[in-house]
Short mmCIF file of C-alpha atoms and ligand atoms in Angstrom, two decimals:
data_model
loop_
_atom_site.label_atom_id
_atom_site.label_comp_id
_atom_site.label_asym_id
_atom_site.label_seq_id
_atom_site.Cartn_x
_atom_site.Cartn_y
_atom_site.Cartn_z
CA MET A 1 0.28 0.01 -0.10
CA HIS A 2 1.76 3.65 -1.05
CA LEU A 3 -1.09 6.50 0.02
CA GLN A 4 1.33 9.42 -2.52
CA VAL A 5 -0.26 13.01 -1.57
CA SER A 6 1.70 15.14 -4.29
CA SER A 7 1.46 19.57 -3.93
CA VAL A 8 -2.21 19.11 -3.53
CA CYS A 9 -4.25 22.44 -2.55
CA LYS A 10 -7.87 23.43 -2.29
CA SER A 11 -9.03 26.38 -1.89
CA PHE A 12 -13.17 27.34 -1.45
CA GLY A 13 -15.07 29.74 -3.50
CA TYR A 14 -14.82 31.73 -6.33
CA GLY A 15 -13.92 34.66 -7.99
CA PRO A 16 -12.80 37.56 -4.31
CA LYS A 17 -13.58 35.83 -2.43
CA THR A 18 -11.26 31.95 -3.23
CA LYS A 19 -10.46 31.07 0.61
CA PRO A 20 -7.18 28.62 -0.04
CA VAL A 21 -7.70 26.31 2.50
CA LEU A 22 -3.78 23.83 1.75
CA ASP A 23 -1.03 24.89 -0.32
CA ALA A 24 1.34 22.47 -1.88
CA VAL A 25 0.82 19.87 0.49
CA SER A 26 3.32 16.42 -0.23
CA PHE A 27 3.44 13.30 1.80
CA ASP A 28 4.16 10.39 1.92
CA LEU A 29 2.38 6.74 3.94
CA HIS A 30 3.23 3.63 2.95
CA SER A 31 1.82 -0.45 5.06
CA GLY A 32 2.00 -0.49 7.87
CA GLN A 33 2.48 3.14 8.96
CA PHE A 34 1.68 5.17 12.18
CA LEU A 35 0.95 8.84 10.53
CA ALA A 36 -0.22 12.06 12.12
CA LEU A 37 -0.13 15.44 10.77
CA VAL A 38 -0.63 18.09 13.44
CA GLY A 39 -2.50 21.72 12.89
CA SER A 40 -4.14 24.27 15.20
CA SER A 41 -8.21 23.90 14.70
CA GLY A 42 -8.67 26.08 11.03
CA SER A 43 -5.41 24.71 9.74
CA GLY A 44 -6.55 22.45 7.08
CA LYS A 45 -6.52 19.57 8.79
CA SER A 46 -10.04 17.85 8.35
CA THR A 47 -10.05 19.48 4.64
CA MET A 48 -6.91 17.02 3.75
CA MET A 49 -8.33 14.50 4.73
CA ARG A 50 -11.68 14.20 2.38
CA LEU A 51 -9.27 14.54 -0.33
CA ILE A 52 -8.60 11.39 0.77
CA ALA A 53 -11.35 9.68 1.09
CA GLY A 54 -12.31 11.04 -2.11
CA LEU A 55 -15.59 13.52 0.09
CA ASP A 56 -14.63 16.64 -1.49
CA ARG A 57 -11.44 17.11 -4.60
CA PRO A 58 -8.66 18.82 -4.99
CA SER A 59 -7.89 22.90 -6.23
CA SER A 60 -4.93 20.94 -7.97
CA GLY A 61 -2.22 18.29 -7.46
CA GLU A 62 -2.87 14.67 -7.45
CA ILE A 63 -2.97 12.38 -4.62
CA ARG A 64 -3.00 8.25 -5.55
CA LEU A 65 -3.52 5.18 -3.99
CA ASP A 66 -2.07 2.78 -4.88
CA GLY A 67 -0.93 4.81 -8.41
CA GLU A 68 -4.69 4.55 -8.79
CA LEU A 69 -5.93 7.81 -9.01
CA ILE A 70 -8.23 8.89 -6.10
CA ARG A 71 -11.32 9.64 -8.55
CA GLY A 72 -14.32 8.99 -5.11
CA PRO A 73 -15.24 7.92 -1.70
CA GLY A 74 -14.44 4.38 -1.66
CA ALA A 75 -13.49 1.12 0.69
CA ASP A 76 -10.35 0.88 0.39
CA ARG A 77 -9.45 3.95 2.84
CA GLY A 78 -12.00 3.75 5.92
CA MET A 79 -12.65 7.27 7.85
CA VAL A 80 -13.81 7.80 11.61
CA PHE A 81 -15.29 10.65 12.49
CA GLN A 82 -14.63 12.90 15.12
CA LYS A 83 -18.45 12.00 16.31
CA TYR A 84 -21.90 11.17 15.90
CA SER A 85 -21.46 9.05 13.01
CA LEU A 86 -22.27 5.55 14.28
CA TYR A 87 -25.90 5.24 13.18
CA PRO A 88 -28.74 5.08 16.10
CA TRP A 89 -31.17 2.49 14.71
CA LEU A 90 -28.53 -0.12 14.52
CA THR A 91 -26.91 -2.06 18.01
CA ALA A 92 -23.39 -2.24 18.22
CA ALA A 93 -22.94 -5.02 16.28
CA GLN A 94 -24.80 -4.24 13.72
CA ASN A 95 -23.11 -0.94 13.20
CA VAL A 96 -19.65 -2.85 12.56
CA ALA A 97 -21.73 -5.18 10.10
CA PHE A 98 -22.59 -1.94 8.41
CA GLY A 99 -20.36 -1.67 5.91
CA MET A 100 -19.89 -5.47 5.25
CA ARG A 101 -23.39 -5.58 4.60
CA LEU A 102 -23.22 -2.99 1.66
CA GLN A 103 -21.12 -4.11 0.15
CA GLY A 104 -22.35 -7.30 -0.01
CA ARG A 105 -20.45 -10.10 1.43
CA PRO A 106 -22.12 -13.39 3.09
CA LYS A 107 -24.03 -13.15 5.68
CA ALA A 108 -21.05 -15.89 7.62
CA GLU A 109 -18.89 -14.27 6.85
CA VAL A 110 -20.45 -11.24 8.25
CA ARG A 111 -21.46 -12.47 10.97
CA GLU A 112 -17.32 -14.46 11.77
CA ARG A 113 -16.15 -10.57 11.60
CA THR A 114 -17.12 -8.78 13.40
CA ALA A 115 -18.30 -11.11 16.56
CA TYR A 116 -14.24 -10.48 15.40
CA PHE A 117 -14.11 -7.30 15.97
CA LEU A 118 -16.00 -6.31 18.51
CA GLU A 119 -13.54 -8.63 20.47
CA VAL A 120 -10.64 -6.53 19.05
CA VAL A 121 -12.16 -2.94 20.44
CA GLY A 122 -13.07 -4.80 24.01
CA LEU A 123 -16.94 -4.34 23.23
CA VAL A 124 -18.60 -8.81 22.33
CA ASP A 125 -20.43 -7.09 26.19
CA SER A 126 -22.14 -4.00 24.46
CA ALA A 127 -23.31 -5.68 21.08
CA ARG A 128 -26.75 -5.95 21.46
CA LEU A 129 -26.90 -2.28 23.13
CA LEU A 130 -27.41 1.32 20.57
CA PRO A 131 -25.50 4.38 20.12
CA ARG A 132 -26.91 6.39 22.61
CA GLU A 133 -26.25 3.69 25.63
CA LEU A 134 -22.88 3.35 25.40
CA SER A 135 -20.35 6.40 26.52
CA GLY A 136 -18.29 8.86 23.93
CA GLY A 137 -15.32 6.04 24.29
CA MET A 138 -17.10 2.83 23.68
CA GLN A 139 -19.19 5.11 20.40
CA GLN A 140 -15.36 5.87 19.12
CA ARG A 141 -14.37 2.22 19.75
CA VAL A 142 -17.63 1.42 17.27
CA ALA A 143 -17.01 3.52 14.74
CA ILE A 144 -13.48 1.98 14.49
CA ALA A 145 -14.13 -1.36 14.89
CA ARG A 146 -16.80 -0.85 11.86
CA ALA A 147 -14.43 0.80 10.06
CA LEU A 148 -11.68 -2.10 9.93
CA ALA A 149 -14.35 -4.95 9.42
CA ALA A 150 -15.30 -3.34 6.27
CA GLU A 151 -11.47 -4.37 5.54
CA PRO A 152 -9.88 -0.85 3.99
CA LYS A 153 -5.99 -0.37 2.96
CA VAL A 154 -6.30 2.91 4.99
CA LEU A 155 -7.48 3.91 8.27
CA LEU A 156 -8.56 7.50 8.43
CA LEU A 157 -8.98 9.84 12.00
CA ASP A 158 -9.68 12.58 12.22
CA GLU A 159 -9.56 13.72 15.20
CA PRO A 160 -11.51 10.29 15.81
CA PHE A 161 -10.45 11.50 20.08
CA GLY A 162 -11.24 15.12 20.16
CA ALA A 163 -15.29 15.24 21.64
CA LEU A 164 -13.72 12.40 24.67
CA ASP A 165 -12.92 13.64 28.22
CA LEU A 166 -9.13 13.83 28.62
CA GLN A 167 -8.67 10.66 30.58
CA ILE A 168 -10.75 8.37 28.07
CA ARG A 169 -8.87 10.57 25.86
CA GLU A 170 -5.85 8.01 27.15
CA SER A 171 -7.54 5.24 27.95
CA MET A 172 -8.56 5.52 23.76
CA GLN A 173 -4.97 6.40 22.21
CA ASP A 174 -3.49 2.66 24.34
CA PHE A 175 -6.30 1.61 22.92
CA LEU A 176 -5.56 2.49 19.51
CA HIS A 177 -1.55 2.25 20.03
CA ARG A 178 -2.14 -1.67 20.63
CA LEU A 179 -4.92 -1.82 17.42
CA TRP A 180 -2.34 -0.33 15.96
CA MET A 181 0.88 -3.52 17.38
CA GLN A 182 -2.28 -5.87 16.94
CA THR A 183 -3.24 -6.06 13.33
CA GLY A 184 -0.86 -4.02 11.37
CA LEU A 185 -3.00 -1.57 9.88
CA THR A 186 -2.40 1.47 8.34
CA ALA A 187 -3.15 4.94 9.29
CA LEU A 188 -3.13 8.25 9.07
CA LEU A 189 -4.44 10.86 12.36
CA ILE A 190 -4.77 14.31 12.32
CA THR A 191 -5.59 15.54 14.78
CA HIS A 192 -5.16 18.90 17.08
CA ASP A 193 -2.83 17.30 19.94
CA LEU A 194 0.84 17.29 20.10
CA GLU A 195 1.03 14.73 22.77
CA GLU A 196 -1.25 12.41 20.83
CA ALA A 197 0.64 12.31 17.89
CA LEU A 198 4.20 11.78 18.97
CA LEU A 199 3.23 9.15 21.44
CA LEU A 200 1.33 6.87 17.74
CA ALA A 201 2.88 7.74 15.38
CA GLN A 202 6.15 7.67 13.41
CA GLN A 203 6.41 10.58 11.43
CA VAL A 204 4.23 13.69 12.52
CA HIS A 205 4.01 16.32 9.80
CA ILE A 206 2.74 20.14 11.64
CA LEU A 207 0.24 22.05 9.58
CA ALA A 208 0.47 25.67 9.29
CA PRO A 209 -2.53 28.03 9.01
CA ARG A 210 -4.76 29.37 6.53
CA PRO A 211 -3.24 28.47 4.50
CA GLY A 212 -2.54 24.63 5.71
CA ARG A 213 0.72 23.84 4.97
CA ILE A 214 3.65 21.39 6.08
CA VAL A 215 6.17 23.31 7.80
CA ARG A 216 7.96 20.74 9.17
CA SER A 217 7.91 16.73 9.84
CA VAL A 218 9.84 14.97 12.51
CA ASN A 219 10.19 11.33 12.17
CA ALA A 220 9.23 10.62 16.43
CA ASP A 221 11.46 7.08 16.96
CA LEU A 222 10.73 6.96 20.23
CA ASP A 223 9.96 3.50 22.09
CA ARG A 224 6.38 2.76 22.59
CA SER A 225 6.75 -0.74 25.04
CA SER A 226 4.93 1.65 27.36
CA LEU A 227 2.45 4.53 26.48
CA ALA A 228 2.48 5.55 30.49
CA HIS A 229 6.61 5.37 30.39
CA LEU A 230 6.36 7.51 26.63
CA ARG A 231 4.44 9.60 28.63
CA VAL A 232 7.36 11.25 31.24
CA SER A 233 10.24 10.03 29.41
CA GLN A 234 12.33 12.53 28.81
CA PRO A 235 13.16 12.00 24.86
CA PHE A 236 9.71 12.45 24.11
CA LEU A 237 9.01 15.26 26.36
CA ALA A 238 12.10 16.78 24.51
CA LEU A 239 10.59 16.63 21.07
CA ARG A 240 7.04 17.17 22.27
CA GLU A 241 8.80 20.52 23.97
CA GLU A 242 10.23 21.50 21.39
CA LEU A 243 7.62 21.08 18.02
CA ALA A 244 5.40 22.77 20.97
CA SER A 245 7.40 25.80 20.58
CA CYS A 246 6.83 25.83 16.79
CA LEU A 247 3.14 25.88 16.63
CA ARG A 248 4.04 28.65 18.95
CA SER A 249 5.61 30.54 16.59
CA LEU A 250 3.05 30.27 14.03
CA ASP A 251 0.04 30.96 15.82
CA SER A 252 2.65 33.67 17.18
CA THR A 253 3.53 35.00 13.56
CA LEU A 254 -0.37 34.99 13.30
CA THR A 255 -1.59 37.27 15.81
CA ALA A 256 1.81 39.48 15.11
CA MET B 1 -46.23 -2.50 61.22
CA PRO B 2 -49.35 -1.79 60.27
CA PRO B 3 -49.99 -2.03 56.35
CA SER B 4 -49.09 0.72 54.69
CA GLU B 5 -52.34 2.14 53.02
CA ALA B 6 -52.67 3.02 56.26
CA ASP B 7 -49.76 5.71 56.12
CA PRO B 8 -51.19 8.68 54.49
CA LEU B 9 -47.98 9.53 53.72
CA LYS B 10 -48.35 6.54 51.24
CA ARG B 11 -51.84 7.21 51.04
CA LEU B 12 -50.76 10.92 48.86
CA SER B 13 -47.83 9.33 46.89
CA PHE B 14 -49.72 6.28 45.73
CA LEU B 15 -52.32 9.82 44.84
CA ARG B 16 -49.38 11.56 42.73
CA ARG B 17 -48.12 8.29 41.08
CA PHE B 18 -52.37 7.94 39.28
CA LEU B 19 -52.25 11.67 38.13
CA ALA B 20 -48.60 11.16 37.17
CA GLN B 21 -50.20 8.32 34.35
CA PRO B 22 -49.53 10.59 31.33
CA TRP B 23 -54.20 9.26 30.51
CA VAL B 24 -54.73 9.81 33.96
CA LEU B 25 -55.71 13.86 33.39
CA GLY B 26 -56.25 13.57 30.23
CA LEU B 27 -59.41 11.61 31.58
CA VAL B 28 -59.89 14.48 34.36
CA GLY B 29 -60.92 17.28 31.67
CA VAL B 30 -62.60 15.01 29.33
CA ALA B 31 -65.03 13.40 32.31
CA THR B 32 -64.87 17.60 33.56
CA ALA B 33 -66.20 19.05 30.43
CA MET B 34 -68.59 16.32 29.99
CA LEU B 35 -69.65 16.58 33.33
CA ILE B 36 -70.44 21.11 32.35
CA TRP B 37 -71.92 19.53 29.65
CA PHE B 38 -74.28 17.33 31.94
CA LEU B 39 -75.26 19.86 34.71
CA THR B 40 -75.47 23.41 31.92
CA THR B 41 -78.54 20.57 29.79
CA ALA B 42 -79.56 19.27 33.03
CA SER B 43 -80.51 23.14 34.81
CA GLY B 44 -82.86 24.27 31.49
CA ALA B 45 -80.49 27.12 30.38
CA VAL B 46 -80.17 26.47 28.25
CA ASP B 47 -82.85 25.85 24.90
CA ASN B 48 -82.40 21.63 24.11
CA LEU B 49 -82.78 22.54 20.32
CA PHE B 50 -79.14 25.12 21.13
CA LEU B 51 -77.54 22.27 23.61
CA PRO B 52 -79.10 18.61 23.48
CA SER B 53 -77.97 17.36 26.77
CA PRO B 54 -75.63 13.68 26.53
CA GLN B 55 -77.92 11.81 26.84
CA ALA B 56 -80.52 12.87 23.26
CA VAL B 57 -76.75 13.20 22.42
CA TRP B 58 -76.10 9.07 22.70
CA GLN B 59 -80.00 8.29 21.72
CA ALA B 60 -79.24 9.76 17.87
CA GLY B 61 -76.50 7.57 18.38
CA GLN B 62 -77.85 4.73 19.20
CA ALA B 63 -80.54 5.20 15.88
CA GLN B 64 -78.39 5.96 13.62
CA TRP B 65 -75.67 2.96 14.73
CA GLN B 66 -79.05 0.70 14.90
CA SER B 67 -80.29 2.23 10.73
CA GLY B 68 -77.43 1.24 9.81
CA LEU B 69 -76.32 5.02 8.90
CA LEU B 70 -73.83 5.59 11.40
CA LEU B 71 -71.63 3.08 9.89
CA LYS B 72 -72.34 3.16 6.34
CA ASP B 73 -71.00 6.97 6.91
CA ALA B 74 -68.47 6.30 8.66
CA VAL B 75 -66.89 3.87 6.48
CA ALA B 76 -67.64 6.23 3.50
CA SER B 77 -65.72 9.09 4.87
CA ILE B 78 -62.94 6.71 6.81
CA GLN B 79 -62.09 5.83 3.10
CA ARG B 80 -61.70 9.35 1.01
CA VAL B 81 -59.02 9.97 3.91
CA PHE B 82 -57.03 6.88 3.30
CA ILE B 83 -57.89 6.95 -0.39
CA GLY B 84 -56.00 10.49 -1.34
CA PHE B 85 -54.30 10.62 1.93
CA ALA B 86 -52.44 7.55 0.88
CA LEU B 87 -51.80 9.06 -2.75
CA SER B 88 -50.30 12.43 -0.95
CA ALA B 89 -47.93 10.83 1.50
CA GLY B 90 -46.99 7.65 -0.90
CA LEU B 91 -45.64 10.58 -3.83
CA ALA B 92 -44.64 12.84 -1.11
CA LEU B 93 -42.49 9.82 -0.11
CA PRO B 94 -40.19 9.83 -3.15
CA VAL B 95 -41.11 13.32 -4.63
CA GLY B 96 -39.66 15.24 -0.87
CA ILE B 97 -36.49 12.28 -0.43
CA ALA B 98 -35.11 14.12 -3.72
CA MET B 99 -36.30 17.64 -3.42
CA GLY B 100 -33.85 16.63 0.35
CA THR B 101 -30.88 15.03 -1.54
CA ASN B 102 -31.06 17.40 -4.85
CA PRO B 103 -29.67 20.52 -4.64
CA THR B 104 -31.59 21.30 -8.25
CA ILE B 105 -34.89 19.53 -7.88
CA CYS B 106 -34.97 21.92 -4.10
CA ARG B 107 -34.70 24.85 -6.32
CA LEU B 108 -36.52 23.96 -9.21
CA LEU B 109 -39.94 22.34 -7.37
CA GLU B 110 -39.54 24.38 -4.06
CA PRO B 111 -40.68 27.70 -4.93
CA LEU B 112 -43.68 26.75 -6.76
CA MET B 113 -44.86 24.07 -3.61
CA GLY B 114 -44.56 27.23 -1.12
CA LEU B 115 -46.41 28.11 -3.25
CA ILE B 116 -49.50 26.26 -3.57
CA ARG B 117 -48.57 25.68 0.09
CA TYR B 118 -50.21 28.09 1.20
CA MET B 119 -53.81 28.43 -1.58
CA PRO B 120 -56.63 26.73 0.91
CA ALA B 121 -57.31 23.52 -0.56
CA PRO B 122 -61.59 24.39 0.77
CA ALA B 123 -60.52 27.16 -2.21
CA PHE B 124 -59.85 24.06 -4.60
CA ILE B 125 -63.15 22.98 -4.78
CA PRO B 126 -65.39 24.80 -7.02
CA LEU B 127 -62.75 23.90 -9.74
CA LEU B 128 -62.79 20.04 -8.55
CA ILE B 129 -66.62 19.97 -9.36
CA ILE B 130 -66.51 22.05 -12.61
CA TYR B 131 -63.38 18.69 -13.60
CA PHE B 132 -65.15 15.78 -11.61
CA GLY B 133 -68.21 15.96 -11.37
CA LEU B 134 -69.02 15.60 -7.59
CA GLU B 135 -68.82 11.93 -7.92
CA GLU B 136 -65.47 10.32 -5.60
CA LEU B 137 -62.61 11.61 -7.27
CA PRO B 138 -63.46 15.24 -6.61
CA LYS B 139 -62.96 14.59 -2.53
CA ILE B 140 -59.83 12.17 -2.70
CA LEU B 141 -58.54 15.82 -5.11
CA LEU B 142 -59.02 17.46 -2.23
CA ILE B 143 -57.26 15.17 0.33
CA PHE B 144 -54.57 14.70 -2.39
CA ILE B 145 -54.00 18.66 -2.96
CA GLY B 146 -54.27 19.71 1.05
CA THR B 147 -51.80 17.58 2.21
CA PHE B 148 -49.26 17.09 -0.42
CA PHE B 149 -47.25 20.38 -0.71
CA PHE B 150 -46.92 19.99 3.37
CA ASN B 151 -46.07 16.53 3.34
CA THR B 152 -43.40 16.81 0.90
CA LEU B 153 -41.83 19.84 2.36
CA MET B 154 -41.90 18.45 5.63
CA ILE B 155 -39.87 15.09 4.41
CA MET B 156 -37.38 17.48 2.59
CA ASP B 157 -37.14 18.95 5.74
CA ALA B 158 -36.30 15.78 7.42
CA VAL B 159 -34.41 14.74 4.80
CA LYS B 160 -31.78 17.62 4.22
CA PHE B 161 -31.72 16.93 8.20
CA VAL B 162 -29.59 13.80 8.06
CA PRO B 163 -26.79 14.32 9.38
CA SER B 164 -23.83 14.86 6.35
CA GLU B 165 -21.82 12.55 9.06
CA LEU B 166 -24.37 9.83 8.06
CA VAL B 167 -24.69 9.50 4.82
CA GLU B 168 -20.50 9.86 4.43
CA THR B 169 -19.55 7.60 6.67
CA ALA B 170 -21.45 4.70 3.99
CA LEU B 171 -19.64 6.07 1.07
CA THR B 172 -15.93 5.90 3.17
CA LEU B 173 -17.38 2.02 3.94
CA GLY B 174 -18.14 1.65 0.02
CA GLY B 175 -21.80 3.12 -0.30
CA ARG B 176 -23.56 4.10 -2.90
CA GLY B 177 -26.29 5.86 -4.27
CA LEU B 178 -29.48 3.45 -4.04
CA PRO B 179 -28.05 1.21 -0.69
CA ILE B 180 -27.46 4.90 1.19
CA LEU B 181 -30.51 5.90 0.28
CA THR B 182 -32.86 2.85 1.87
CA ARG B 183 -29.90 1.97 4.22
CA VAL B 184 -29.04 5.26 6.16
CA VAL B 185 -31.68 8.16 4.38
CA ALA B 186 -34.67 6.43 4.43
CA PRO B 187 -34.62 4.56 8.85
CA PHE B 188 -33.01 7.95 9.45
CA VAL B 189 -35.99 10.30 8.86
CA ALA B 190 -38.63 7.18 9.16
CA PRO B 191 -39.33 8.52 12.47
CA GLN B 192 -39.82 12.12 11.35
CA VAL B 193 -41.74 10.89 8.51
CA LEU B 194 -44.37 9.41 10.30
CA ASP B 195 -45.13 12.37 12.60
CA THR B 196 -45.36 14.54 9.59
CA TYR B 197 -47.93 11.72 8.28
CA ARG B 198 -49.66 11.69 11.44
CA ILE B 199 -49.32 16.15 11.92
CA ASN B 200 -50.70 15.83 8.30
CA MET B 201 -53.80 13.76 8.65
CA ALA B 202 -55.58 15.67 10.65
CA SER B 203 -56.66 17.68 7.64
CA ALA B 204 -56.75 15.22 5.70
CA TRP B 205 -60.16 14.52 7.93
CA ASN B 206 -60.77 17.95 7.62
CA LEU B 207 -60.75 18.68 3.94
CA VAL B 208 -63.87 15.37 3.65
CA ILE B 209 -65.88 16.54 6.36
CA VAL B 210 -65.55 19.99 4.20
CA ALA B 211 -65.61 18.35 1.07
CA GLU B 212 -68.55 16.14 2.45
CA LEU B 213 -70.51 19.22 3.74
CA VAL B 214 -70.29 20.93 -0.01
CA ALA B 215 -71.51 18.17 -1.45
CA ALA B 216 -71.96 14.23 -1.25
CA THR B 217 -74.78 12.03 -1.32
CA GLU B 218 -72.94 10.03 2.23
CA GLY B 219 -70.98 10.20 5.11
CA LEU B 220 -70.44 11.88 7.91
CA GLY B 221 -70.28 15.48 7.56
CA LYS B 222 -72.67 15.11 5.51
CA ARG B 223 -74.72 13.94 7.66
CA ILE B 224 -74.20 17.20 10.17
CA SER B 225 -75.28 18.92 6.52
CA LEU B 226 -78.29 16.99 6.45
CA ALA B 227 -79.24 17.62 9.99
CA GLN B 228 -79.05 21.71 10.22
CA ARG B 229 -81.74 21.10 7.87
CA PHE B 230 -83.84 19.44 9.67
CA LEU B 231 -82.11 21.70 12.99
CA ARG B 232 -81.24 18.24 14.61
CA THR B 233 -78.47 19.43 16.35
CA ASP B 234 -78.71 15.94 18.56
CA ASP B 235 -77.63 14.87 15.17
CA ILE B 236 -74.84 17.01 14.71
CA PHE B 237 -73.55 15.93 17.94
CA VAL B 238 -72.88 12.80 16.61
CA GLY B 239 -70.55 13.79 13.82
CA LEU B 240 -69.14 15.94 15.36
CA ILE B 241 -68.27 13.22 18.40
CA VAL B 242 -67.42 10.33 16.16
CA ILE B 243 -64.70 12.66 13.80
CA GLY B 244 -63.37 13.07 16.84
CA LEU B 245 -63.32 10.03 17.76
CA VAL B 246 -61.82 8.69 14.56
CA GLY B 247 -59.79 11.09 14.07
CA LEU B 248 -57.34 10.14 17.93
CA VAL B 249 -57.77 6.60 16.68
CA ILE B 250 -54.98 6.99 13.87
CA ASP B 251 -52.93 9.70 15.40
CA LEU B 252 -52.61 7.71 18.47
CA GLY B 253 -52.22 4.40 16.03
CA PHE B 254 -49.51 6.81 14.14
CA ARG B 255 -48.27 6.79 17.88
CA PHE B 256 -47.86 3.74 18.33
CA LEU B 257 -46.38 2.53 14.79
CA MET B 258 -43.50 4.84 15.69
CA ARG B 259 -43.32 3.55 19.17
CA LYS B 260 -42.03 -0.09 17.87
CA ALA B 261 -40.87 0.68 14.29
CA CYS B 262 -38.22 3.66 15.41
CA SER B 263 -37.60 3.12 19.44
CA TRP B 264 -33.77 4.01 19.29
CA ALA B 265 -35.73 7.79 18.17
CA ASN B 266 -37.03 8.04 21.55
N1 ADP C 301 -17.03 23.24 2.24
C1 ADP C 301 -16.46 24.84 2.81
N2 ADP C 301 -16.15 25.75 1.73
C2 ADP C 301 -15.61 26.65 2.61
N3 ADP C 301 -14.56 27.17 3.68
C3 ADP C 301 -15.02 25.56 4.21
C4 ADP C 301 -15.67 24.95 3.55
N4 ADP C 301 -14.16 23.62 4.80
C5 ADP C 301 -13.80 23.87 5.33
N5 ADP C 301 -13.22 24.76 4.76
C6 ADP C 301 -12.95 26.26 6.22
O1 ADP C 301 -10.99 25.53 5.44
C7 ADP C 301 -10.84 26.42 6.74
C8 ADP C 301 -9.64 25.21 7.04
O2 ADP C 301 -11.16 23.93 7.60
P1 ADP C 301 -10.91 22.54 8.18
O3 ADP C 301 -10.35 21.80 6.70
O4 ADP C 301 -12.37 21.78 8.57
O5 ADP C 301 -9.12 22.70 9.82
P2 ADP C 301 -9.88 21.50 10.61
O6 ADP C 301 -10.14 20.51 10.47
O7 ADP C 301 -7.89 22.14 11.06
O8 ADP C 301 -10.69 22.15 11.94
C9 ADP C 301 -12.07 26.71 7.73
O9 ADP C 301 -11.72 27.81 7.39
C10 ADP C 301 -12.65 26.37 7.57
O10 ADP C 301 -14.00 27.99 7.12
MG1 MG C 302 -11.37 19.39 11.85
#
């Protein structure tokens, strides 16, 4: 799997009201990699994600998946939104099965894979509950299971934990990290939370706002055997501080 | 300890729980109105020709029932309502969904429908009679005209409020056009569509009676207009009460359907 984003620009509106949102964004993502895009809100992160998902078209530049130009949404790019994306009339299990049923997979296979992915996200006991009966964290785990069950080549996560309480967010980060180790999935995470990006991703791109562009890329080669240790380890804190000051300087050039 | 009924506090809380039942106060309201009606007529303060007593209305109702007229009229009215409303609801669903999902269709039809919606349906009666005579068709069409535009625009609104995340998630799971309509849009709007039907069904009932008042050989509205000619206020009351009861039953039916089919939305 190879996702290629090359010189992607995106602007909204026409004529004098044109608003550039992304400016010449390029990056690559390979099988098994965990990549994060970090930027303040309004820096065009969600826009970038929607372009990759095929829900929107770039104004210029191109996005290719395994050499194929992306022309629209497809099951090869699974997406997890920040919130409100579970089908409220379906149980947790039915939500997980939803994509597979859309794809017309055989019933037995759907049942088997649903059970498997509920197990993976630790929600076997909640299989029959409706979304409104699940906590925010559980809902996001169902959304992730639903995306994974459809067998995407890459998982697109748009601030998946942004709406959760701090404590739940940490446990969800641990969960996502374990999931990545277990399943070897390829993931693109979008977040405004620098710590989250550094904890989870091997590579982090910093996005400057107005228009969104990558101003810094770092390889975060950290020891991720225990996230609890990583959170307080010296190399992690140093890297976080360095990038945080980078993000701050981007903000100050804006306000100055 | 003595049995709990002896405890006045417990008894009070029992009473409060009883009153908290959703239907209890409603029944109290109806019973009060009946009582006032009974007392007013029993006191002789009002001429019975203008306000018949509950007993007289009950007797008139029994007479109508025994002669078979009541059932025949009710069936005639209900049939018109159901045919007219089924046409309206059935056509409003695809048109409303099309308008809600496709901005071009919406821009094309919304102003037109918004305009016709404000033309009072009873004002179409003269035209309908000129075009289609006095048979069933003009009455059914009146119900259709009076409810179709409301049904359509309300369904359109419901469809427009389907969260884009739900549709886009389906797209990224490999979903396309029609399956997204049937598996995402339809279940999401189902509760609002049923509620739309429930609300507009009330207009359908109003319209069938209006149509029958103008021209009909049978029907609850026809019976009322005949009763007026002979100053039979008791028959008029029978008609009014039966119309109200049938409407209420239909309303409750829709609520029941909604609770059963869309329990997730409550
Ligand atoms: N469909 C759209 N039409 C017009 N402007 C948009 C649209 N989508 C996003 N924008 C603008 O693009 C900018 C970036 O938005 P977004 O990608 O959501 O940022 P982020 O996800 O980083 O917070 C915002 O200023 C937003 O107003
Ligand atoms: Mg965003």
